[in-house]
Amino acid sequence: MNKRRVGAQYEELAARCLEEKGYQILERNYRCRQGEIDLIALDGSCLVFVEVKYRSDGRLGDPAEAVDFRKQRRIIRTAAYYCYSRNIGESHACRFDVVSVLGSEVRHIENAFMYQR
């Protein structure tokens, strides 16, 4: 199975996990020049940008560790463009979550990182 198909499978798993928690999925695989965001959802009135990371085992570490500073900056820039393109003001609550899948264990990390001005 190719990486894109595997990624799509685990993004779907993450979306179902979030929906079970009451999140409303707005976008899947949002792409623009700034980058890509796996899932964009609403948690109540809070806009949530979600990065999904999968590893079959722990040999390379926890999947969430792959969301390093450079990846965070790219996600933040992409989220800023998403908000700009949809006229979502800076006063609207948002956060950045990570869904980490290690083998069959799914872990949702709310506020995994924050936007620093």
Short mmCIF file of C-alpha atoms in Angstrom, two decimals:
data_model
loop_
_atom_site.label_atom_id
_atom_site.label_comp_id
_atom_site.label_asym_id
_atom_site.label_seq_id
_atom_site.Cartn_x
_atom_site.Cartn_y
_atom_site.Cartn_z
CA MET A 1 0.00 0.00 0.00
CA ASN A 2 1.40 3.42 -0.89
CA LYS A 3 2.07 6.14 1.68
CA ARG A 4 -0.72 8.41 0.45
CA ARG A 5 -3.30 5.66 0.81
CA VAL A 6 -2.01 4.73 4.29
CA GLY A 7 -2.10 8.41 5.29
CA ALA A 8 -5.67 8.78 4.05
CA GLN A 9 -6.68 5.69 6.04
CA TYR A 10 -5.30 7.10 9.31
CA GLU A 11 -6.67 10.58 8.63
CA GLU A 12 -10.10 8.97 8.28
CA LEU A 13 -9.55 7.14 11.59
CA ALA A 14 -8.58 10.46 13.23
CA ALA A 15 -11.65 12.19 11.77
CA ARG A 16 -13.94 9.48 13.16
CA CYS A 17 -12.25 9.77 16.57
CA LEU A 18 -12.82 13.53 16.59
CA GLU A 19 -16.42 13.20 15.42
CA GLU A 20 -17.09 10.76 18.27
CA LYS A 21 -15.91 13.54 20.62
CA GLY A 22 -18.42 15.94 19.05
CA TYR A 23 -16.14 17.76 16.60
CA GLN A 24 -17.52 18.85 13.25
CA ILE A 25 -15.06 18.16 10.41
CA LEU A 26 -14.98 21.14 8.03
CA GLU A 27 -12.08 20.23 5.73
CA ARG A 28 -9.89 17.26 4.95
CA ASN A 29 -6.44 17.69 3.38
CA TYR A 30 -6.71 21.45 3.00
CA ARG A 31 -3.93 22.61 0.65
CA CYS A 32 -2.64 26.00 -0.41
CA ARG A 33 0.74 27.50 -1.32
CA GLN A 34 1.66 27.74 2.36
CA GLY A 35 1.22 24.03 3.00
CA GLU A 36 -1.31 21.41 4.00
CA ILE A 37 -3.48 20.73 7.03
CA ASP A 38 -4.82 17.21 7.46
CA LEU A 39 -8.09 18.11 9.20
CA ILE A 40 -9.87 21.35 10.06
CA ALA A 41 -12.70 21.00 12.55
CA LEU A 42 -14.96 22.86 14.93
CA ASP A 43 -14.95 22.00 18.62
CA GLY A 44 -17.91 24.05 19.76
CA SER A 45 -17.02 27.49 18.41
CA CYS A 46 -13.25 26.84 18.43
CA LEU A 47 -11.59 26.29 15.06
CA VAL A 48 -9.17 23.37 15.33
CA PHE A 49 -6.32 22.65 12.91
CA VAL A 50 -5.29 19.00 13.21
CA GLU A 51 -2.09 17.27 12.12
CA VAL A 52 -2.34 13.46 11.91
CA LYS A 53 0.83 11.38 12.34
CA TYR A 54 1.09 7.60 12.06
CA ARG A 55 3.81 5.08 12.83
CA SER A 56 3.39 1.32 12.76
CA ASP A 57 5.72 0.89 15.73
CA GLY A 58 7.83 2.95 18.13
CA ARG A 59 11.24 2.31 16.54
CA LEU A 60 11.36 5.85 15.18
CA GLY A 61 9.80 7.40 18.29
CA ASP A 62 6.35 8.74 19.00
CA PRO A 63 4.53 9.98 15.88
CA ALA A 64 3.71 13.30 17.60
CA GLU A 65 7.44 14.03 17.85
CA ALA A 66 7.49 14.37 14.05
CA VAL A 67 5.53 17.62 14.40
CA ASP A 68 8.68 19.63 14.97
CA PHE A 69 9.11 23.42 15.02
CA ARG A 70 9.43 23.68 11.23
CA LYS A 71 6.26 21.62 10.69
CA GLN A 72 4.44 23.70 13.31
CA ARG A 73 5.42 26.95 11.54
CA ARG A 74 4.16 25.60 8.22
CA ILE A 75 0.84 24.54 9.78
CA ILE A 76 0.46 27.94 11.46
CA ARG A 77 1.10 29.78 8.16
CA THR A 78 -1.39 27.54 6.38
CA ALA A 79 -3.98 28.08 9.12
CA ALA A 80 -3.48 31.86 8.90
CA TYR A 81 -4.11 31.72 5.15
CA TYR A 82 -7.19 29.54 5.68
CA CYS A 83 -8.61 32.10 8.12
CA TYR A 84 -7.72 35.02 5.84
CA SER A 85 -9.31 33.36 2.78
CA ARG A 86 -12.53 32.76 4.71
CA ASN A 87 -12.72 36.11 6.52
CA ILE A 88 -12.26 34.50 9.92
CA GLY A 89 -11.03 37.27 12.21
CA GLU A 90 -8.12 37.08 14.65
CA SER A 91 -10.56 37.22 17.55
CA HIS A 92 -12.00 33.82 16.60
CA ALA A 93 -10.73 31.09 18.95
CA CYS A 94 -8.46 28.52 17.32
CA ARG A 95 -5.99 25.89 18.37
CA PHE A 96 -3.61 23.31 16.99
CA ASP A 97 -4.08 19.63 17.82
CA VAL A 98 -2.20 16.48 16.88
CA VAL A 99 -3.71 13.03 16.47
CA SER A 100 -0.95 10.49 16.97
CA VAL A 101 -1.48 6.90 15.82
CA LEU A 102 1.09 4.38 17.03
CA GLY A 103 0.16 0.90 15.87
CA SER A 104 -3.47 0.64 16.92
CA GLU A 105 -3.27 3.27 19.70
CA VAL A 106 -4.91 6.60 18.83
CA ARG A 107 -4.00 9.59 20.99
CA HIS A 108 -5.55 13.05 20.60
CA ILE A 109 -3.34 15.87 21.90
CA GLU A 110 -5.30 19.10 22.30
CA ASN A 111 -3.30 22.34 22.16
CA ALA A 112 -0.27 20.37 20.99
CA PHE A 113 1.45 23.64 20.11
CA MET A 114 0.60 27.31 20.12
CA TYR A 115 0.94 30.23 17.78
CA GLN A 116 3.70 32.54 19.06
CA ARG A 117 3.82 36.06 17.62
#
